[in-house]
Amino acid sequence: MTSPRRLVWDATAQTRGWFVLASATAVLGAAGTLAFPWAMARALDTVVARRPATGPVLVCAALLALVVTTGALQTLANGGYGSGTVAALRRSMSRRALDAGVPGTADFPAGDLAGRLSAGCAQAGSAGVTLVTASAAVLTSLGGVVALWLLDWRIGLCFSLGVPPLVLIARVFMNRGSGLFLRYQETQGRISSLLLEALGGARTIGASGTAAAETRRVLEPLPELSRTGHRVWALQRDTGWQVGLLIPAVEVLVLCAGGLALLHGDISAGELAAVVGYTALAMAALDQLDALFALGMSAAGARRVAEVVDQPVPAPGTRARPASGPGTVTLSGVTVRSGTRLVLDSVDLVVPAGTALAVVGRSGAGKSTLAALIGRLREPDAGLVAIDGVPLPELTPRALHAAVGYAFERPALLGTTVAGTIAFARPDASREEVAAAAGAARADDFIARLPHGYDTLLKDAPLSGGEAQRLGIARALVHDPAVVVLDDALSSLDTATEARVGSALASAWSGRTRVLIAHRVSTAARADLVAWLENGRVRALGPHHELWRLDGYRALFAAVTAPESETAPEAAQEHDPHPHPQEPV
């Protein structure tokens, strides 16, 4: 498991220039700050002794200029380092999240993932800046302590009495705070996830009049967030008054020791002034409550980012698909589990090259899971998926992308313009290829009615569900892979349009292997073969007209068109005279 510390360090390595500058200026600034009370003491003693003070005053001025310059450079370096580290963390997390396929899963809902990507990465990325700043303060404080010991051992001893209580306060704060900070961020993530879900269904909520109920559901974790927040504030309050009492007590003790040393002639007036300055510097170590709080939040943010980065990503293959490969898809003993549920159970299936295979079955039968396996959008728990005899894990990403393309039920319309979203998988596609794909998907008619045709910005193109699906199909046509998977990609089209688009696709993809997740009888009827999934297995494989003789098969489509005449799957199986019209799969 990636430790949060390693995660931040790897991101820091990408902005090492800014980090080195921030560290160097912090060290130089600390050195100048530590030298200033000493130079001021020499100047004061020189003035008291009525000697020329030009040299000591110039030294003070030079040290002051050094402190101001390094402070400005450190601010610049902290900004560059912090922003660069946050950007590196966000790139790493978003790349891993997409490669691992975690967005929208039960463990990482969209709202929670967005919170980790925004606030979590920002908090984790600020750890380095906080550490550099806090380390400079601690370094300055240690230098101040050493200077107090050098000025008079009794003064140093008086200050050192405050160190053990400080260590104890800091330890208690971090031990109690780390869990609270993480719980607070997790609760925020749950609220974000629920809110994003509600916003996505705003029209349904408004139409059903359930806004009040949804508001209560979204805000259900709020009391827990409030309790955790109050506990964080209570921890800050307790730590604050403890430090607030410790600092003046130590200051009074040190200044009393310094005053007694001056009375006994052990130190000069200038050195007493230096005691005052070094005491203030040494106190910086006792006043790092804000830094401790920031580090606690950074650690919690880094842990939440690390949870995503630790998600396993399938290793890319190194083989290319045979150039003349026709596009045969083979599933051998494929098993997929979702928790304790068996989604697919030892499925064996061969889709011959150039065949249009419709996959049918009741909801939950594993249709979309099977579709995801073909393009390695999901890994099987057991078994093997291959194209033209090459197992998918052995294919390079480029070869896999060229081999398999998708059109989805709810396509994500990515890109800036309508033409851009059609050419998203092939940015080098010409306008002629884009227009031809749109024509084959029967999308050119509504594109022509848009304000600027293919150049219309997506945000200015109000699209129905069916129109969005047709753009997704056009995108798959431009992609032009060897194997095309249509995951319910025609479901939002009316029957007549679906028939026209289906016929056009059959012509455009003639000779291509097609896998269609089907709910309509018309889609299954146009396919060359139909695979009937039931309880995670292929119950039957054959042409639609042969399967249509089976009561259970007909009941699948009756459930869609006439629920009242639905036949129970168990009864249908009992009455199937020939459960496998072709050989069992």
XYZ file of C-alpha atoms in Angstrom:
585
model
C 0.000 0.000 0.000
C 1.273 3.460 -0.915
C 1.983 5.460 2.223
C 0.712 9.067 2.278
C 4.275 10.192 2.931
C 5.576 8.397 -0.171
C 2.704 9.776 -2.226
C 3.572 13.380 -1.311
C 7.289 12.733 -1.785
C 6.748 11.356 -5.306
C 4.736 14.458 -6.181
C 7.465 16.636 -4.663
C 10.028 14.997 -6.945
C 8.193 16.507 -9.919
C 8.630 20.024 -8.516
C 12.058 19.554 -6.963
C 13.344 22.882 -8.270
C 10.746 24.866 -6.359
C 11.246 22.619 -3.322
C 15.020 23.213 -3.287
C 14.485 26.965 -3.628
C 11.901 26.973 -0.829
C 14.200 24.957 1.442
C 17.279 27.035 0.647
C 15.533 30.344 1.236
C 14.021 28.971 4.445
C 17.478 28.004 5.743
C 19.036 31.327 4.699
C 16.155 33.246 6.212
C 16.466 31.296 9.459
C 20.207 31.991 9.545
C 19.654 35.700 8.976
C 16.913 35.827 11.594
C 19.150 34.075 14.143
C 22.090 36.363 13.429
C 20.047 39.563 13.736
C 19.648 39.640 17.591
C 23.383 39.016 17.947
C 24.215 41.850 15.526
C 21.718 44.108 17.279
C 23.352 43.302 20.655
C 26.814 44.175 19.298
C 25.466 47.460 17.896
C 23.762 48.316 21.193
C 26.859 47.522 23.232
C 28.935 49.631 20.837
C 26.599 52.598 21.259
C 26.551 52.196 25.065
C 30.367 52.125 25.059
C 30.352 55.298 22.904
C 32.343 53.664 20.131
C 31.688 54.108 16.376
C 28.709 51.905 15.475
C 28.771 52.211 11.673
C 30.017 48.656 11.130
C 27.529 46.913 13.463
C 24.650 49.001 12.073
C 25.582 48.029 8.487
C 25.681 44.388 9.543
C 22.184 44.761 11.003
C 20.973 46.377 7.789
C 22.523 43.604 5.648
C 20.942 40.898 7.798
C 17.587 42.656 7.637
C 17.861 42.852 3.829
C 18.741 39.143 3.725
C 15.702 38.220 5.822
C 13.348 40.324 3.677
C 14.758 39.002 0.371
C 14.710 35.355 1.409
C 11.195 35.816 2.771
C 9.965 37.104 -0.584
C 11.733 34.320 -2.483
C 10.366 31.706 -0.095
C 6.828 32.980 -0.641
C 7.345 32.673 -4.407
C 8.905 29.212 -4.084
C 6.152 27.986 -1.749
C 3.531 29.061 -4.270
C 5.282 27.344 -7.173
C 6.049 24.225 -5.166
C 2.550 23.962 -3.663
C 0.691 24.432 -6.940
C 3.020 22.063 -8.769
C 2.657 19.355 -6.136
C -1.135 19.637 -6.084
C -1.208 19.427 -9.887
C 1.051 16.335 -9.813
C -1.175 14.654 -7.217
C -4.303 15.409 -9.240
C -2.731 14.054 -12.427
C -1.617 10.901 -10.631
C -4.960 10.356 -8.922
C -7.131 11.070 -11.970
C -4.970 8.845 -14.197
C -5.092 5.987 -11.697
C -8.826 6.426 -11.109
C -9.558 6.230 -14.844
C -7.134 3.369 -15.482
C -8.541 1.376 -12.561
C -12.139 2.152 -13.543
C -13.140 3.380 -10.072
C -15.243 6.483 -10.923
C -18.863 5.869 -9.991
C -18.224 2.603 -8.129
C -19.702 1.893 -4.705
C -16.361 2.565 -3.013
C -15.733 5.778 -4.937
C -18.983 7.585 -5.865
C -18.574 10.518 -8.232
C -19.115 13.180 -5.555
C -16.683 11.580 -3.127
C -14.082 11.133 -5.870
C -14.464 14.796 -6.852
C -13.872 15.780 -3.227
C -10.711 13.683 -3.071
C -9.506 15.159 -6.356
C -10.126 18.771 -5.307
C -9.871 19.218 -1.537
C -7.950 16.001 -0.805
C -5.179 16.717 -3.310
C -5.011 20.372 -2.255
C -4.609 19.391 1.396
C -2.055 16.690 0.621
C -0.116 19.029 -1.669
C 0.150 21.682 1.032
C 2.033 19.273 3.323
C 5.400 20.153 1.816
C 4.870 23.904 2.143
C 3.715 23.450 5.734
C 6.702 21.230 6.529
C 9.187 23.676 5.007
C 7.654 26.608 6.857
C 7.329 24.702 10.128
C 10.842 23.271 9.797
C 12.236 26.765 9.275
C 10.385 27.915 12.398
C 11.673 24.937 14.409
C 15.208 25.473 13.078
C 15.028 29.113 14.090
C 13.670 28.125 17.483
C 16.453 25.598 18.053
C 18.992 28.238 17.095
C 17.363 30.605 19.572
C 17.557 27.967 22.315
C 21.242 27.336 21.583
C 21.902 31.085 21.666
C 20.170 31.363 25.059
C 22.368 28.570 26.435
C 25.479 30.276 25.046
C 24.512 33.606 26.568
C 23.947 32.074 30.007
C 23.324 28.441 30.922
C 20.719 29.402 33.499
C 18.690 31.242 30.853
C 18.884 28.223 28.548
C 17.825 25.907 31.364
C 14.786 28.057 32.173
C 13.640 27.898 28.546
C 14.262 24.161 28.261
C 11.798 23.552 31.067
C 9.017 24.368 28.603
C 10.075 21.774 26.004
C 8.663 18.567 27.617
C 5.158 20.050 28.056
C 5.268 21.232 24.425
C 6.166 17.758 23.132
C 3.353 16.234 25.180
C 0.808 18.785 23.890
C 1.858 18.205 20.259
C 1.736 14.419 20.634
C -1.758 14.457 22.131
C -2.961 16.853 19.430
C -1.722 14.695 16.542
C -2.904 11.406 18.086
C -6.410 12.705 18.723
C -6.615 14.862 15.625
C -5.548 12.436 12.870
C -8.685 10.288 13.138
C -10.952 13.335 13.479
C -9.513 15.012 10.384
C -9.974 11.850 8.313
C -13.546 11.303 9.558
C -14.445 14.925 8.791
C -13.210 14.627 5.188
C -14.936 11.269 4.674
C -18.246 12.718 5.869
C -17.810 15.690 3.547
C -17.230 13.226 0.705
C -20.492 11.383 1.482
C -22.461 14.634 1.456
C -20.835 15.636 -1.859
C -21.712 12.265 -3.366
C -25.354 12.475 -2.258
C -25.635 16.064 -3.483
C -24.192 15.235 -6.900
C -26.590 12.317 -7.201
C -29.560 14.536 -6.307
C -28.492 17.261 -8.749
C -28.273 14.666 -11.513
C -31.897 13.711 -10.865
C -33.168 17.253 -10.252
C -35.913 17.019 -12.903
C -37.208 13.730 -11.532
C -37.165 15.119 -7.998
C -39.038 18.226 -9.096
C -41.604 16.241 -11.055
C -42.264 13.848 -8.178
C -42.442 16.578 -5.540
C -39.835 14.882 -3.338
C -37.473 17.833 -2.908
C -37.948 17.902 0.862
C -37.271 14.184 1.200
C -34.179 14.437 -0.999
C -32.929 17.396 1.016
C -33.221 15.316 4.168
C -31.399 12.434 2.500
C -28.545 14.621 1.286
C -28.173 16.293 4.675
C -28.500 13.083 6.668
C -24.709 12.923 7.373
C -24.708 16.580 8.469
C -25.153 15.875 12.216
C -22.144 13.567 12.090
C -20.169 16.261 10.265
C -21.214 18.761 12.923
C -20.216 16.444 15.776
C -16.831 15.765 14.226
C -16.289 19.467 13.518
C -17.124 20.364 17.104
C -14.687 17.745 18.341
C -11.975 19.222 16.103
C -12.725 22.697 17.431
C -12.696 21.405 21.013
C -9.289 19.833 20.369
C -8.001 23.118 18.953
C -9.459 24.998 21.919
C -7.857 22.704 24.494
C -4.511 22.759 22.726
C -4.748 26.524 22.238
C -5.242 27.402 25.906
C -2.518 24.958 26.947
C -0.021 26.554 24.580
C -1.373 29.987 25.483
C -0.517 29.385 29.148
C 2.818 27.719 28.439
C 4.283 30.473 26.249
C 3.959 33.457 28.676
C 5.052 31.277 31.616
C 8.272 30.337 29.822
C 8.822 33.926 28.633
C 8.483 35.314 32.159
C 10.846 32.669 33.514
C 13.483 33.348 30.844
C 13.296 37.132 31.190
C 13.579 36.877 34.968
C 16.706 34.758 34.554
C 18.091 37.287 32.067
C 17.363 40.205 34.351
C 19.147 38.494 37.257
C 22.122 37.714 35.000
C 22.307 41.416 34.020
C 22.180 42.497 37.685
C 25.024 40.138 38.545
C 27.084 41.388 35.587
C 27.060 38.045 33.785
C 25.635 39.567 30.581
C 25.681 43.050 29.031
C 22.759 45.312 28.191
C 23.098 44.362 24.530
C 23.097 40.695 25.448
C 19.925 41.210 27.491
C 18.348 42.681 24.367
C 19.579 39.592 22.515
C 17.948 37.424 25.222
C 14.637 39.159 24.482
C 15.071 38.584 20.738
C 16.189 34.956 21.045
C 13.392 34.214 23.493
C 10.868 35.431 20.938
C 12.514 33.275 18.271
C 12.669 30.243 20.534
C 8.984 30.657 21.328
C 8.144 30.005 17.677
C 8.551 26.272 18.395
C 5.905 26.563 21.105
C 3.425 28.306 18.827
C 3.051 25.867 15.919
C -0.579 24.911 16.590
C -1.687 26.098 13.155
C 1.098 24.081 11.526
C 0.081 20.961 13.473
C -3.537 21.448 12.402
C -2.502 21.940 8.756
C -0.281 18.840 8.879
C -3.143 16.810 10.335
C -5.452 17.899 7.517
C -2.697 17.216 4.962
C -2.147 13.716 6.334
C -5.885 12.980 6.159
C -6.084 14.315 2.591
C -3.042 12.265 1.550
C -4.590 9.089 2.999
C -7.787 9.641 0.998
C -5.807 10.253 -2.194
C -3.648 7.183 -1.500
C -6.776 5.014 -1.265
C -7.514 5.819 -4.913
C -3.904 5.616 -6.083
C -3.646 2.155 -4.504
C -6.424 0.750 -6.691
C -4.992 -2.006 -8.899
C -4.564 -1.159 -12.560
C -4.355 -3.930 -15.156
C -0.833 -4.189 -16.502
C -0.597 -3.239 -20.201
C 0.363 -5.966 -22.636
C 3.157 -5.927 -25.168
C 1.683 -7.824 -28.138
C -0.065 -6.471 -31.198
C -3.166 -8.098 -32.653
C -2.475 -9.855 -35.951
C -2.790 -7.267 -38.721
C -5.036 -9.553 -40.742
C -7.043 -10.690 -37.736
C -10.734 -10.839 -38.650
C -12.033 -9.983 -35.153
C -13.007 -13.269 -33.532
C -13.940 -12.839 -29.856
C -13.472 -15.768 -27.473
C -14.517 -16.046 -23.827
C -13.157 -19.130 -22.054
C -14.343 -20.025 -18.563
C -15.017 -16.385 -17.714
C -16.210 -15.771 -14.159
C -17.017 -12.370 -12.649
C -18.043 -11.665 -9.076
C -19.520 -8.546 -7.520
C -19.009 -8.944 -3.802
C -20.595 -12.267 -2.935
C -22.799 -12.326 -6.055
C -21.772 -14.370 -9.070
C -22.424 -12.158 -12.108
C -20.953 -14.459 -14.764
C -20.316 -18.134 -14.053
C -17.713 -19.962 -16.189
C -18.980 -18.509 -19.469
C -17.649 -20.047 -22.696
C -18.597 -18.132 -25.819
C -17.169 -17.667 -29.306
C -18.275 -14.758 -31.498
C -17.133 -15.588 -35.055
C -15.510 -12.797 -37.027
C -17.976 -10.655 -38.941
C -20.913 -11.917 -36.888
C -23.545 -9.723 -35.287
C -24.252 -11.257 -31.862
C -27.175 -10.003 -29.768
C -26.881 -10.625 -26.011
C -30.245 -10.860 -24.262
C -31.401 -11.659 -20.760
C -33.290 -10.312 -17.816
C -31.991 -7.413 -15.739
C -28.975 -8.546 -13.740
C -28.172 -11.434 -16.057
C -24.672 -10.020 -16.715
C -25.149 -8.501 -20.179
C -23.307 -5.226 -19.560
C -20.605 -7.040 -17.618
C -19.994 -9.297 -20.602
C -19.869 -6.237 -22.865
C -17.302 -4.565 -20.583
C -15.064 -7.639 -20.620
C -14.645 -7.559 -24.412
C -12.807 -4.220 -24.322
C -11.082 -4.896 -20.978
C -13.152 -2.237 -19.261
C -13.436 -4.844 -16.550
C -11.176 -7.732 -15.601
C -12.611 -11.236 -15.116
C -12.029 -12.888 -11.763
C -11.282 -16.090 -13.634
C -11.064 -17.201 -17.239
C -9.761 -15.518 -20.357
C -11.029 -13.125 -23.050
C -9.187 -13.073 -26.373
C -9.437 -11.414 -29.767
C -8.131 -13.374 -32.738
C -6.488 -15.760 -30.304
C -4.546 -13.055 -28.420
C -5.579 -12.702 -24.741
C -6.599 -9.125 -23.967
C -4.032 -8.731 -21.134
C -1.282 -9.366 -23.683
C -2.417 -6.638 -26.102
C -0.818 -3.212 -25.991
C -3.216 -0.363 -25.137
C -2.934 0.916 -28.700
C -3.741 -2.499 -30.148
C -6.683 -2.974 -27.787
C -8.056 0.476 -28.643
C -7.799 -0.304 -32.360
C -9.428 -3.683 -31.880
C -12.493 -2.817 -29.786
C -14.849 0.167 -29.869
C -17.969 0.989 -27.863
C -21.233 2.851 -28.124
C -23.083 3.187 -24.822
C -26.642 3.675 -23.661
C -25.715 7.034 -22.102
C -22.650 8.194 -24.044
C -20.446 10.836 -22.455
C -20.245 13.581 -25.061
C -16.645 14.683 -24.628
C -14.996 17.396 -26.654
C -15.843 21.007 -27.443
C -17.982 20.828 -30.576
C -20.326 18.301 -32.151
C -17.647 17.398 -34.685
C -15.105 17.106 -31.872
C -17.200 14.639 -29.903
C -17.731 12.451 -32.996
C -13.981 12.468 -33.712
C -13.041 12.073 -30.038
C -11.475 8.604 -30.477
C -9.729 9.713 -33.695
C -8.772 13.417 -33.487
C -7.116 13.150 -36.926
C -10.377 12.189 -38.634
C -11.303 14.445 -41.535
C -14.544 16.410 -41.704
C -15.669 14.089 -44.508
C -15.210 11.023 -42.280
C -17.080 12.739 -39.446
C -19.977 13.649 -41.749
C -20.102 10.151 -43.227
C -20.253 8.604 -39.736
C -22.991 11.004 -38.687
C -24.948 10.129 -41.813
C -24.670 6.417 -41.150
C -25.856 6.966 -37.569
C -28.772 9.062 -38.890
C -27.461 12.033 -36.886
C -26.829 14.376 -39.805
C -30.436 15.549 -39.948
C -30.567 17.037 -36.443
C -26.942 18.252 -36.667
C -27.944 20.313 -39.710
C -30.596 22.044 -37.611
C -28.080 23.138 -34.953
C -26.994 26.816 -34.986
C -23.545 26.118 -36.466
C -23.931 22.552 -37.658
C -20.937 20.380 -36.833
C -19.141 23.401 -35.320
C -21.880 23.988 -32.742
C -20.521 23.987 -29.204
C -21.853 21.053 -27.198
C -23.070 23.406 -24.476
C -25.202 25.153 -27.093
C -26.613 21.907 -28.533
C -29.639 20.688 -26.579
C -29.850 16.982 -27.364
C -32.438 14.361 -26.588
C -31.392 10.957 -25.312
C -31.791 9.437 -28.762
C -29.748 12.195 -30.410
C -26.957 11.737 -27.883
C -26.981 8.004 -28.601
C -26.678 8.636 -32.315
C -23.645 10.856 -31.720
C -22.141 8.042 -29.659
C -22.752 5.618 -32.523
C -21.201 8.075 -34.983
C -18.153 8.264 -32.703
C -17.856 4.467 -32.806
C -18.141 4.548 -36.620
C -15.266 7.039 -36.894
C -13.238 4.895 -34.495
C -13.751 1.985 -36.939
C -12.496 -0.911 -34.760
C -12.459 -4.596 -35.643
C -14.988 -5.403 -32.920
C -17.865 -3.074 -32.065
C -19.795 -3.354 -28.796
C -23.162 -1.575 -28.645
C -24.166 -1.603 -24.995
C -27.884 -0.849 -25.349
C -26.822 2.013 -27.608
C -30.163 2.157 -29.494
C -32.493 2.053 -26.491
C -33.551 5.727 -26.660
C -34.543 5.573 -30.328
C -38.101 4.971 -31.425
C -38.756 1.714 -33.216
C -38.730 3.204 -36.718
C -35.514 5.177 -36.161
C -33.917 2.184 -34.466
C -34.692 0.068 -37.515
C -33.207 2.662 -39.908
C -30.077 3.119 -37.796
C -29.708 -0.644 -37.383
C -29.888 -1.192 -41.125
C -27.379 1.586 -41.767
C -24.975 0.162 -39.199
C -25.279 -3.318 -40.665
C -24.201 -1.837 -43.994
C -21.472 0.396 -42.554
C -20.064 -2.391 -40.376
C -20.520 -5.178 -42.874
C -17.859 -7.762 -42.140
C -17.182 -6.322 -38.682
C -17.795 -8.277 -35.501
C -20.650 -6.707 -33.541
C -21.859 -7.460 -30.028
C -25.223 -5.846 -29.248
C -26.769 -5.731 -25.791
C -30.423 -6.035 -26.779
C -33.772 -5.482 -25.098
C -35.934 -5.185 -28.199
C -37.047 -8.155 -30.203
C -36.293 -6.231 -33.420
C -32.626 -5.879 -32.435
C -32.309 -9.580 -31.686
C -34.107 -10.472 -34.926
C -31.588 -8.548 -37.061
C -28.578 -10.251 -35.410
C -26.898 -13.306 -36.882
C -26.769 -15.037 -33.492
C -28.371 -14.490 -30.104
C -26.738 -15.389 -26.777
C -29.337 -15.820 -24.038
C -27.872 -15.122 -20.595
C -29.569 -16.428 -17.471
C -28.175 -16.633 -13.940
C -24.707 -15.725 -15.159
C -24.555 -18.487 -17.776
C -25.289 -18.759 -21.492
C -28.539 -20.693 -21.469
C -28.769 -20.938 -25.239
C -27.013 -19.719 -28.368
C -28.585 -19.649 -31.809
C -30.414 -17.586 -34.431
C -33.366 -15.574 -33.194
C -35.940 -17.495 -35.221
C -34.876 -20.764 -33.600
C -34.775 -19.366 -30.060
C -38.201 -17.849 -30.591
C -39.694 -21.312 -30.291
C -38.762 -21.306 -26.591
C -41.363 -19.975 -24.154
C -38.751 -18.570 -21.792
C -37.019 -16.696 -24.604
C -40.266 -15.102 -25.777
C -41.001 -14.158 -22.167
C -37.869 -11.990 -22.095
C -39.376 -9.602 -24.633
C -42.914 -9.951 -23.273
C -41.540 -8.561 -20.013
C -40.617 -5.403 -21.897
C -43.675 -4.995 -24.084
C -46.405 -6.571 -21.936
C -45.488 -7.042 -18.285
C -48.867 -8.505 -17.451
C -48.146 -11.559 -19.644
C -44.640 -12.130 -18.285
C -43.725 -15.773 -17.842
C -41.714 -16.734 -14.814
C -38.219 -17.815 -15.863
C -38.389 -21.018 -13.838
C -41.707 -22.054 -15.465
C -40.386 -21.134 -18.875
C -37.398 -23.363 -18.376
C -39.623 -26.245 -17.368
C -41.671 -25.946 -20.566
C -38.786 -25.413 -22.972
C -38.951 -28.486 -25.206
C -35.514 -27.789 -26.651
C -33.529 -25.595 -24.242
C -30.503 -25.477 -26.551
C -31.466 -25.227 -30.231
C -27.770 -25.367 -31.108
C -25.020 -27.010 -29.187
C -24.753 -25.900 -25.543
C -22.268 -23.171 -24.690
